[in-house]
Amino acid sequence: MKKVILSLAIWLLFLSAISQNPVYKQVKVLYSVNSLELLSANGFAIDYVLEGGYILLSLNRQEMELLEGLDLQFEITIDDLERYYQDRNAGKNPDEILNSFRGSKEYPVPDGFSLGSMGGFCTYPEILDHLSFMAANYPNLIMPIDTIEGGTTIEGHPVYWTRISDNPQINEVEPEVLYTALIHSREPGSVQQMLFFMYYLLENYNTDDEIRQLVDHTELYFIPCINPDGYIYNESLNPDGGGMWRKNRRLNEGGTIGVDLNRNFGYEWGHDNYGSSPSPGSSTYRGTEAFSEPESQIVKTFCEQHEFRIALNYHTYGNYMLHPWGYVSYLYAPDHSLLQTFGKLFTSENHYRYGNVGTLLYIVNGDVNDWMYGEQTTKPKCMAFTPEIGNQQDGFWPEIERIIPQCIESMQQNLLTAQLAGEYILMTDETDFNLIMPVGHLSFSLQQVGLIASDIIVTIEGVGDCFEQIGGPLAIGAIDTMQIITDSISYKLRPGIVPGEALSYVIHIESGNFHLSDTIRKVFGPAVLVFTDSCNNVENWDSTSWDISTYQFHSAPASITDSPDGYYSSSTYSSIQLADTIDLSGAVASWMHFYAKWDLDGGIDYVTCKASSNYGLDWVTLPGRYTITDFVPGEESLPVYTRKQDSWVSETIGLCEFCGEEILIKFDFKSDSKTNKDGFYFDDIVIEKIVAENYSQEIFLPVGWSNLSSYLIPEDLEIEAVFGDIIQDILIVQDGQGFFQPQNPSGTLDKWHTHSGYLIKVSEGVSLQIPGPAEHNRHLELQPGWNLIPVVSSTAIAVLELNIQPVNSFEIILQPIGNKMFWPSKSIQTLDSLYPGHSYFIKMYGAGTIDY
Ligand SMILES: [Zn+2]
């Protein structure tokens, strides 16, 4: 009997050792709506959901037993997660890895940022060291960390906060935003990106206007670690990283440990048992009542002391950007469309999926997002978001090489959070691709999406000399958040502008602290319709699977879609191609316009629009206003339609590179093996071109030397053809590099270039006729030293108005034949204007450009 008791005691000791340091396994459960619901109902914390694929979970021994009792199909994918996380970083040198990222272009790694000693992540003391270092080195921008009132954690730790702003010691009247991390203690990526962002603000304040603007006019608050007990616990058991403790360290009744702090907040706390668990042993245990935990109370107190407009509550992982509501899936938050707009902007670079938690993933109740947004009596409404950073392979403790990419990926949403708390305006160009009239209006629409509305001033500035006049600044009063207004500013084009000439202008928008400058490109000339299709049938197209949809259309009764029967399938490639070629002959400009909407929001699913000028042998993928790049792995520059565009948009794609050719157009659809959605729709497609008008330039050449150029493109560029009628009178033609002499085969000049100036010597006075369309590329590249330049303009240009860049980059402009010159440093100006038909010498200090 004694023996039995002894072995029982050893057995109990063994058991308690196991429960103190349980082995976590990664488990893949086959996805279905039912399996997701069953897992939620049993209180499992769900790491990652791949709709139509699988659900990833990290489970300890007790949870494994629970899972085995459920009727679910699953496999164990990683046997010991903590070991797995540690092992994959073993032997790596964080400093070396950090250095390999130094000098990266976009969001360069700040000097003060470093990787930590816990598998590349900072330990709790290392986080505090960084914060002290910042306060010591940037006392004018960040205050020393302070403790949040309202007590300490269960193990007696304070929860710290700090603030970045100009005058960081003072609570100024500026929009307040909040960034939090580590509410779940096994998600160290959440704090690491925060340190990166903070250093980035501090180090770039003096040199980056955008950062200075943002720091000067916003108060940025940070809570780097909401759950220090859990984080320190992980650190103590897994000093090299990989610790899997998620909850706080509350000793629950019955002996289990921990409350899920992100289920303990007081808005719809415990709404049901799917979004949180009533069982103390569960990973999503919500506690005995709302705000039963000191950590959640501390966050509550802090929010009630401030007026946070927007908050990012960081978690890992899954590449999501989640917003309220979390507690229900069938109900949209009152500000759903504004939250969606924020989500779309936040993720425009990192391409995370965004949406309300309840619809996008699974139900969560009592989380900090719902409380920050939903609680509007004890504090103002806060647009709260949960970024879930890191991909499926990263898991909770990513490989060290992935830490900095995760920080960089988070930068745009971090910066935008501060910007959106003030004025923020989205501008859409509403002017047709071609301007037909020499006078008219340039239209645009504006949408205020920032949380502050101020008066708006719109200014339009012409680029080059295409515009003779553009109306003055337009003052628009403040418009409400989400309101859209359309307006315009008048223009008058330069006389003599010819069809096909490129026009560009910059729209500047100023509103409070917000500034935007956007360059818009157009073309002048009346359009000729080349192709039109109202997409009510597929007669003009060849495809085996694309067809019309009568459920979705821009104009009734139908549009064309990749998957007419509903959702598209996995791992699919399909295509729809024009049956006949499109004739762009004689075109100097061309474009395609259509309406589109799409839902390609899952995995790597996308549509591309392509053109071919050799009957489909080679295809060029076309960029449009709504395509994005950096989306397809290995094909980062590929412009694609992807993610989600709920409403019909007006899309324009330039086809200028195919001018003069016959082309085919097609749309390609590709899906991966993962989530499937509704697909891509297009409607009312139109292709137009501008046909060059032919002109003729007459240039008189007196006997002897003349300078020569033309703003027209001769139909035949062979030099003998250009001088056909007067060739017997030509002694020599030079372009600064080569020469041409009739009957002299050693001449090296055989092609005419509109971008060259020429010197010509004739044996008697003659008149040269150059017929052809106007050169619409009026941009010249200049070499350092002497250049012989043409006049690519139908009118005389005053030398003082010549657009030479950089400014003051030339020494002298002079007539090659004659003695007129413009020599600013000697204050000599006998040359007033450059005349069409002539060429001029210009001496540059360095390389430069000239735009006529
Ligand atoms: Zn989390």
Tab-separated table of N, CA and C and ligand atoms in Angstrom, residues 183-184 187 246 315-316 388, ligand 1:
chain	number	residue	atom	x	y	z
A	183	ILE	N	-1.607	42.682	-25.169
A	183	ILE	CA	-2.707	42.292	-24.282
A	183	ILE	C	-2.677	40.768	-24.185
A	184	HIS	N	-2.248	40.122	-25.282
A	184	HIS	CA	-1.958	38.683	-25.281
A	184	HIS	C	-0.445	38.531	-25.213
A	187	GLU	N	2.352	37.419	-28.015
A	187	GLU	CA	2.323	38.098	-29.313
A	187	GLU	C	3.350	39.227	-29.335
A	246	ARG	N	-0.857	33.109	-22.961
A	246	ARG	CA	-1.666	34.127	-23.634
A	246	ARG	C	-2.385	35.059	-22.656
A	315	HIS	N	-2.207	42.894	-32.237
A	315	HIS	CA	-2.109	41.460	-31.944
A	315	HIS	C	-1.278	40.811	-33.047
A	316	THR	N	-0.950	39.546	-32.853
A	316	THR	CA	-0.414	38.729	-33.936
A	316	THR	C	-1.200	37.417	-33.861
A	388	GLU	N	-3.780	42.353	-36.909
A	388	GLU	CA	-3.209	41.033	-36.576
A	388	GLU	C	-2.027	40.859	-37.510
B	1	ZN	ZN	-4.107	38.282	-29.715
